[in-house]
PDB file of C-alpha atoms in Angstrom:
ATOM      1  CA  MET A   1      95.579  83.722  61.415  1.00 71.00           C
ATOM      2  CA  LEU A   2      92.847  83.112  63.991  1.00 70.00           C
ATOM      3  CA  ALA A   3      91.659  79.540  64.575  1.00 70.00           C
ATOM      4  CA  ASP A   4      89.274  80.239  67.464  1.00 68.00           C
ATOM      5  CA  THR A   5      85.484  79.824  67.369  1.00 72.00           C
ATOM      6  CA  ASP A   6      84.512  83.375  68.410  1.00 71.00           C
ATOM      7  CA  ARG A   7      83.256  85.044  65.240  1.00 77.00           C
ATOM      8  CA  GLY A   8      83.377  88.476  66.865  1.00 79.00           C
ATOM      9  CA  PHE A   9      87.037  88.280  67.873  1.00 81.00           C
ATOM     10  CA  ARG A  10      88.898  90.079  65.093  1.00 81.00           C
ATOM     11  CA  PRO A  11      91.917  92.026  66.353  1.00 78.00           C
ATOM     12  CA  GLN A  12      93.848  93.923  63.715  1.00 82.00           C
ATOM     13  CA  GLY A  13      96.429  95.723  65.801  1.00 81.00           C
ATOM     14  CA  TYR A  14      98.410  95.832  68.998  1.00 80.00           C
ATOM     15  CA  SER A  15      99.560  98.849  70.966  1.00 83.00           C
ATOM     16  CA  ALA A  16     101.588  99.419  74.107  1.00 84.00           C
ATOM     17  CA  ALA A  17     102.385 102.628  75.927  1.00 82.00           C
ATOM     18  CA  LEU A  18     104.690 103.576  78.773  1.00 80.00           C
ATOM     19  CA  TRP A  19     105.212 107.163  79.931  1.00 81.00           C
ATOM     20  CA  ASP A  20     105.576 109.222  76.727  1.00 79.00           C
ATOM     21  CA  CYS A  21     106.463 106.225  74.531  1.00 84.00           C
ATOM     22  CA  ARG A  22     103.943 104.355  72.423  1.00 84.00           C
ATOM     23  CA  VAL A  23     104.203 101.435  70.006  1.00 84.00           C
ATOM     24  CA  GLN A  24     101.478 100.628  67.477  1.00 85.00           C
ATOM     25  CA  PHE A  25     101.557  97.447  65.404  1.00 83.00           C
ATOM     26  CA  ASP A  26      98.881  96.922  62.740  1.00 85.00           C
ATOM     27  CA  PHE A  27      98.593  93.566  61.016  1.00 79.00           C
ATOM     28  CA  PRO A  28      96.335  91.789  58.499  1.00 84.00           C
ATOM     29  CA  MET A  29      93.987  89.210  59.981  1.00 75.00           C
ATOM     30  CA  VAL A  30      92.534  85.986  58.576  1.00 74.00           C
ATOM     31  CA  LYS A  31      89.697  84.229  60.386  1.00 76.00           C
ATOM     32  CA  LEU A  32      89.407  80.530  59.583  1.00 74.00           C
ATOM     33  CA  LEU A  33      85.698  80.560  60.412  1.00 74.00           C
ATOM     34  CA  ASP A  34      85.158  82.794  57.372  1.00 74.00           C
ATOM     35  CA  TYR A  35      86.038  79.780  55.203  1.00 72.00           C
ATOM     36  CA  THR A  36      83.040  77.749  56.383  1.00 77.00           C
ATOM     37  CA  THR A  37      80.791  79.366  53.772  1.00 78.00           C
ATOM     38  CA  PRO A  38      80.255  77.240  50.625  1.00 78.00           C
ATOM     39  CA  GLU A  39      82.130  79.720  48.433  1.00 81.00           C
ATOM     40  CA  ARG A  40      85.207  79.991  50.636  1.00 81.00           C
ATOM     41  CA  TRP A  41      85.234  76.255  51.349  1.00 77.00           C
ATOM     42  CA  ALA A  42      85.244  75.591  47.618  1.00 82.00           C
ATOM     43  CA  GLU A  43      88.358  77.783  47.372  1.00 80.00           C
ATOM     44  CA  LEU A  44      90.131  75.527  49.861  1.00 79.00           C
ATOM     45  CA  GLU A  45      89.062  72.355  48.044  1.00 78.00           C
ATOM     46  CA  ALA A  46      90.294  73.732  44.734  1.00 80.00           C
ATOM     47  CA  SER A  47      93.612  74.984  46.108  1.00 79.00           C
ATOM     48  CA  ASP A  48      96.756  73.027  45.241  1.00 77.00           C
ATOM     49  CA  ASN A  49      98.464  74.375  48.355  1.00 78.00           C
ATOM     50  CA  VAL A  50      99.130  71.573  50.832  1.00 79.00           C
ATOM     51  CA  PHE A  51      98.422  73.927  53.710  1.00 79.00           C
ATOM     52  CA  ALA A  52      94.811  74.230  52.513  1.00 80.00           C
ATOM     53  CA  LEU A  53      94.208  70.659  53.732  1.00 80.00           C
ATOM     54  CA  VAL A  54      95.579  71.560  57.142  1.00 79.00           C
ATOM     55  CA  VAL A  55      93.259  74.575  57.282  1.00 80.00           C
ATOM     56  CA  MET A  56      90.305  72.397  56.284  1.00 82.00           C
ATOM     57  CA  ALA A  57      91.118  69.906  59.030  1.00 81.00           C
ATOM     58  CA  GLN A  58      91.409  72.676  61.605  1.00 80.00           C
ATOM     59  CA  ILE A  59      88.086  74.206  60.565  1.00 80.00           C
ATOM     60  CA  ARG A  60      86.194  70.913  60.700  1.00 82.00           C
ATOM     61  CA  ALA A  61      87.718  70.067  64.071  1.00 80.00           C
ATOM     62  CA  LYS A  62      86.460  73.415  65.417  1.00 79.00           C
ATOM     63  CA  VAL A  63      82.952  73.582  63.956  1.00 80.00           C
ATOM     64  CA  THR A  64      81.850  69.932  63.896  1.00 81.00           C
ATOM     65  CA  ASP A  65      80.199  68.546  67.028  1.00 81.00           C
ATOM     66  CA  ASP A  66      78.899  65.230  65.690  1.00 84.00           C
ATOM     67  CA  ALA A  67      81.517  62.455  65.814  1.00 86.00           C
ATOM     68  CA  GLU A  68      80.087  60.562  62.848  1.00 88.00           C
ATOM     69  CA  THR A  69      80.234  63.700  60.715  1.00 86.00           C
ATOM     70  CA  MET A  70      83.794  64.266  61.902  1.00 87.00           C
ATOM     71  CA  LYS A  71      84.729  60.771  60.746  1.00 88.00           C
ATOM     72  CA  ARG A  72      83.327  61.458  57.286  1.00 86.00           C
ATOM     73  CA  TRP A  73      85.311  64.683  57.014  1.00 85.00           C
ATOM     74  CA  LYS A  74      88.480  62.962  58.157  1.00 86.00           C
ATOM     75  CA  PHE A  75      88.095  60.324  55.457  1.00 86.00           C
ATOM     76  CA  CYS A  76      87.259  62.995  52.873  1.00 84.00           C
ATOM     77  CA  LEU A  77      90.462  64.877  53.633  1.00 83.00           C
ATOM     78  CA  MET A  78      92.508  61.689  53.371  1.00 82.00           C
ATOM     79  CA  ARG A  79      90.901  60.901  50.022  1.00 82.00           C
ATOM     80  CA  LEU A  80      91.767  64.383  48.755  1.00 82.00           C
ATOM     81  CA  MET A  81      95.424  63.715  49.502  1.00 80.00           C
ATOM     82  CA  TYR A  82      95.386  60.583  47.351  1.00 80.00           C
ATOM     83  CA  GLU A  83      93.444  62.248  44.549  1.00 79.00           C
ATOM     84  CA  ARG A  84      95.993  65.057  44.371  1.00 78.00           C
ATOM     85  CA  GLY A  85      98.777  62.554  43.883  1.00 77.00           C
ATOM     86  CA  TYR A  86     100.963  63.630  46.778  1.00 76.00           C
ATOM     87  CA  GLU A  87     104.068  61.587  47.504  1.00 77.00           C
ATOM     88  CA  ARG A  88     103.623  58.928  50.133  1.00 74.00           C
ATOM     89  CA  SER A  89     105.996  60.583  52.603  1.00 76.00           C
ATOM     90  CA  LEU A  90     103.954  63.791  52.396  1.00 78.00           C
ATOM     91  CA  ILE A  91     100.711  61.859  52.849  1.00 77.00           C
ATOM     92  CA  VAL A  92     102.099  60.228  55.996  1.00 77.00           C
ATOM     93  CA  ASP A  93     103.159  63.583  57.416  1.00 78.00           C
ATOM     94  CA  LEU A  94      99.794  65.154  56.616  1.00 79.00           C
ATOM     95  CA  PHE A  95      97.964  62.179  58.063  1.00 80.00           C
ATOM     96  CA  ARG A  96      99.811  62.490  61.345  1.00 80.00           C
ATOM     97  CA  LEU A  97      98.843  66.157  61.576  1.00 80.00           C
ATOM     98  CA  ILE A  98      95.206  65.626  60.595  1.00 81.00           C
ATOM     99  CA  ASP A  99      94.981  62.613  62.913  1.00 81.00           C
ATOM    100  CA  TRP A 100      96.113  64.887  65.755  1.00 81.00           C
ATOM    101  CA  MET A 101      93.625  67.621  64.830  1.00 80.00           C
ATOM    102  CA  ILE A 102      90.584  65.407  64.259  1.00 82.00           C
ATOM    103  CA  ARG A 103      90.253  63.034  67.209  1.00 83.00           C
ATOM    104  CA  LEU A 104      87.552  60.368  67.069  1.00 83.00           C
ATOM    105  CA  PRO A 105      86.046  58.076  69.699  1.00 86.00           C
ATOM    106  CA  GLU A 106      87.765  54.692  69.744  1.00 83.00           C
ATOM    107  CA  ALA A 107      84.995  52.812  67.920  1.00 85.00           C
ATOM    108  CA  LEU A 108      84.697  55.405  65.145  1.00 85.00           C
ATOM    109  CA  GLU A 109      88.472  55.584  64.814  1.00 84.00           C
ATOM    110  CA  ALA A 110      88.516  51.830  64.170  1.00 83.00           C
ATOM    111  CA  GLU A 111      85.802  52.241  61.516  1.00 84.00           C
ATOM    112  CA  PHE A 112      87.714  55.078  59.887  1.00 83.00           C
ATOM    113  CA  ARG A 113      90.892  53.014  59.660  1.00 82.00           C
ATOM    114  CA  GLN A 114      89.028  50.056  58.158  1.00 81.00           C
ATOM    115  CA  GLU A 115      87.497  52.335  55.523  1.00 83.00           C
ATOM    116  CA  LEU A 116      90.926  53.732  54.754  1.00 81.00           C
ATOM    117  CA  TYR A 117      92.394  50.227  54.461  1.00 80.00           C
ATOM    118  CA  ALA A 118      89.685  49.340  51.962  1.00 81.00           C
ATOM    119  CA  TYR A 119      90.257  52.529  49.978  1.00 80.00           C
ATOM    120  CA  GLU A 120      93.991  51.926  49.748  1.00 76.00           C
ATOM    121  CA  GLU A 121      93.472  48.316  48.664  1.00 77.00           C
ATOM    122  CA  GLN A 122      90.969  49.394  46.026  1.00 77.00           C
ATOM    123  CA  TYR A 123      93.531  51.680  44.435  1.00 72.00           C
ATOM    124  CA  GLN A 124      96.385  49.201  44.920  1.00 69.00           C
ATOM    125  CA  MET A 125      98.340  51.155  47.478  1.00 63.00           C
ATOM    126  CA  PRO A 126     101.571  49.666  48.925  1.00 56.00           C
ATOM    127  CA  TYR A 127     101.185  46.815  51.404  1.00 41.00           C
ATOM    128  CA  VAL A 128     102.136  48.971  54.394  1.00 45.00           C
ATOM    129  CA  THR A 129      99.172  51.331  54.651  1.00 55.00           C
ATOM    130  CA  THR A 130      99.328  54.979  55.542  1.00 54.00           C
ATOM    131  CA  VAL A 131      97.706  54.384  58.906  1.00 57.00           C
ATOM    132  CA  GLU A 132     100.165  51.606  59.772  1.00 57.00           C
ATOM    133  CA  ARG A 133     103.098  53.782  58.701  1.00 54.00           C
ATOM    134  CA  ALA A 134     101.762  56.638  60.795  1.00 55.00           C
ATOM    135  CA  GLY A 135     101.358  54.229  63.703  1.00 57.00           C
ATOM    136  CA  ILE A 136     105.019  53.291  63.431  1.00 49.00           C
ATOM    137  CA  GLU A 137     106.006  56.946  63.446  1.00 54.00           C
ATOM    138  CA  LYS A 138     103.681  57.561  66.379  1.00 54.00           C
ATOM    139  CA  GLY A 139     105.404  54.754  68.249  1.00 52.00           C
ATOM    140  CA  LYS A 140     108.775  56.339  67.549  1.00 52.00           C
ATOM    141  CA  ALA A 141     107.479  59.671  68.780  1.00 52.00           C
ATOM    142  CA  LEU A 142     106.124  57.999  71.917  1.00 53.00           C
ATOM    143  CA  GLY A 143     109.480  56.364  72.533  1.00 52.00           C
ATOM    144  CA  LEU A 144     111.189  59.716  72.119  1.00 49.00           C
ATOM    145  CA  GLN A 145     108.731  61.298  74.517  1.00 56.00           C
ATOM    146  CA  GLN A 146     109.323  58.568  77.102  1.00 61.00           C
ATOM    147  CA  GLY A 147     113.059  59.006  76.701  1.00 55.00           C
ATOM    148  CA  MET A 148     112.707  62.740  77.236  1.00 52.00           C
ATOM    149  CA  GLN A 149     110.603  62.153  80.348  1.00 62.00           C
ATOM    150  CA  GLN A 150     113.172  59.752  81.743  1.00 62.00           C
ATOM    151  CA  GLY A 151     115.921  62.224  80.967  1.00 54.00           C
ATOM    152  CA  MET A 152     114.002  64.989  82.705  1.00 53.00           C
ATOM    153  CA  GLN A 153     113.470  62.785  85.759  1.00 62.00           C
ATOM    154  CA  ARG A 154     117.156  61.943  85.903  1.00 63.00           C
ATOM    155  CA  GLY A 155     118.006  65.601  85.446  1.00 54.00           C
ATOM    156  CA  MET A 156     115.645  66.630  88.259  1.00 58.00           C
ATOM    157  CA  GLN A 157     117.065  63.959  90.534  1.00 66.00           C
ATOM    158  CA  ARG A 158     120.607  65.071  89.757  1.00 65.00           C
ATOM    159  CA  GLY A 159     119.618  68.676  90.351  1.00 62.00           C
ATOM    160  CA  MET A 160     118.184  67.785  93.756  1.00 70.00           C
ATOM    161  CA  GLN A 161     121.384  65.962  94.683  1.00 73.00           C
ATOM    162  CA  GLN A 162     123.455  68.966  93.665  1.00 75.00           C
ATOM    163  CA  GLY A 163     121.275  71.166  95.837  1.00 73.00           C
ATOM    164  CA  GLU A 164     121.622  68.810  98.796  1.00 78.00           C
ATOM    165  CA  ALA A 165     125.401  68.724  98.290  1.00 80.00           C
ATOM    166  CA  ALA A 166     125.582  72.517  98.159  1.00 80.00           C
ATOM    167  CA  ILE A 167     123.657  72.835 101.436  1.00 80.00           C
ATOM    168  CA  LEU A 168     125.856  70.255 103.143  1.00 80.00           C
ATOM    169  CA  MET A 169     129.032  72.012 101.986  1.00 83.00           C
ATOM    170  CA  MET A 170     127.715  75.323 103.254  1.00 82.00           C
ATOM    171  CA  GLN A 171     126.931  73.762 106.640  1.00 83.00           C
ATOM    172  CA  LEU A 172     130.335  72.089 106.788  1.00 82.00           C
ATOM    173  CA  GLU A 173     132.175  75.324 106.045  1.00 84.00           C
ATOM    174  CA  GLU A 174     130.095  77.262 108.530  1.00 83.00           C
ATOM    175  CA  LYS A 175     130.676  74.737 111.326  1.00 85.00           C
ATOM    176  CA  PHE A 176     134.236  73.531 110.726  1.00 86.00           C
ATOM    177  CA  GLY A 177     135.831  76.056 108.359  1.00 87.00           C
ATOM    178  CA  SER A 178     136.950  76.187 104.714  1.00 86.00           C
ATOM    179  CA  ASP A 179     139.818  73.715 105.206  1.00 86.00           C
ATOM    180  CA  SER A 180     137.391  70.994 106.254  1.00 85.00           C
ATOM    181  CA  LEU A 181     135.202  71.809 103.305  1.00 83.00           C
ATOM    182  CA  GLU A 182     138.057  71.487 100.804  1.00 86.00           C
ATOM    183  CA  ALA A 183     139.171  68.220 102.394  1.00 87.00           C
ATOM    184  CA  HIS A 184     135.756  66.627 101.870  1.00 86.00           C
ATOM    185  CA  ARG A 185     134.440  68.493  98.793  1.00 85.00           C
ATOM    186  CA  GLU A 186     135.099  65.711  96.241  1.00 86.00           C
ATOM    187  CA  ARG A 187     133.459  63.098  98.425  1.00 85.00           C
ATOM    188  CA  ILE A 188     130.364  65.235  98.895  1.00 84.00           C
ATOM    189  CA  VAL A 189     130.070  66.026  95.180  1.00 85.00           C
ATOM    190  CA  ALA A 190     130.298  62.318  94.281  1.00 85.00           C
ATOM    191  CA  ALA A 191     127.803  61.180  96.943  1.00 84.00           C
ATOM    192  CA  ASP A 192     124.328  59.854  96.209  1.00 84.00           C
ATOM    193  CA  HIS A 193     121.061  61.009  97.745  1.00 80.00           C
ATOM    194  CA  GLU A 194     121.113  58.562 100.670  1.00 84.00           C
ATOM    195  CA  GLU A 195     124.665  59.486 101.675  1.00 85.00           C
ATOM    196  CA  LEU A 196     123.941  63.198 101.521  1.00 83.00           C
ATOM    197  CA  LEU A 197     120.823  62.730 103.641  1.00 83.00           C
ATOM    198  CA  GLN A 198     122.733  60.729 106.251  1.00 85.00           C
ATOM    199  CA  TRP A 199     125.589  63.238 106.434  1.00 86.00           C
ATOM    200  CA  SER A 200     123.170  66.157 106.685  1.00 83.00           C
ATOM    201  CA  LYS A 201     121.667  64.518 109.777  1.00 84.00           C
ATOM    202  CA  ARG A 202     125.036  63.770 111.365  1.00 85.00           C
ATOM    203  CA  ILE A 203     126.401  67.294 110.940  1.00 83.00           C
ATOM    204  CA  LEU A 204     123.767  68.610 113.333  1.00 83.00           C
ATOM    205  CA  THR A 205     125.423  66.847 116.278  1.00 85.00           C
ATOM    206  CA  ALA A 206     128.950  66.187 114.963  1.00 84.00           C
ATOM    207  CA  GLU A 207     131.842  67.532 117.010  1.00 85.00           C
ATOM    208  CA  THR A 208     134.435  66.844 114.264  1.00 87.00           C
ATOM    209  CA  PRO A 209     134.190  66.439 110.460  1.00 83.00           C
ATOM    210  CA  GLU A 210     135.388  62.849 110.769  1.00 85.00           C
ATOM    211  CA  THR A 211     132.274  61.835 112.693  1.00 86.00           C
ATOM    212  CA  ILE A 212     130.152  62.945 109.765  1.00 85.00           C
ATOM    213  CA  PHE A 213     131.789  60.802 107.089  1.00 82.00           C
ATOM    214  CA  HIS A 214     132.785  57.683 109.050  1.00 74.00           C
TER     215      HIS A 214
END
C-alpha cells in the first residue's frame, strides 16, 4: 500500500543479486491516490470496514492543501463514525488516529472542536465528549513519553558513568596492578560522576592507589 503523492511511483517487485544468486519478489500494489476519483471515493464511503475511514483520512491529508477544506473533511469523517454507530471506545481510538493524520492550524482546530461539541450535544452524546476523552488519552500518552525520555536520560547518564568507571579501572590496573584494582573495584563501581572525574584526575599524578581515593 503506497500512501505517497507521486502518481508515477508504482513498484510491483523487488530483486537483489549477488554473484550467481538472485532473489525476485513480486507483490500486488495499491495506490491510495487512485481512490481520489469520485467512483473509488464512493467505494470507501460505502465500505463498512473501519480501515476505510483511516484510508480516507490519509488521502485527504495528502491531497488537500487548503486548511479550511481540511477542517471540513475532518468533521465529515468524524460524523461518519457516529452515523455508522461505532462503539464509543472505537470512536475515541479512530479520533486519535485521524487527529494525528489531519493537523489543523490552532484557530481552525478550535473551530472544529466547537462544531464537534455542538454535533454531539445535538444527538445527546455522553457528557464527556470524544474530543475531551481523546485529550485525556493524549495527556496520558504525553506523560508516558516524558517518562520514557526521563528514563532514557537516566539510562544515558548511568551508561556514561559505567564508561568512566571502566576507564578508571583500566588505568588503575595498568598503573598499580590487578591487586589494586580488585581492592578498589566496588568503590569505583558505586561512585558517582563527580567522584569518578576527581579520581581520574588524581591517577595521573598519584604515586600510590591510596592517594587517589583519600
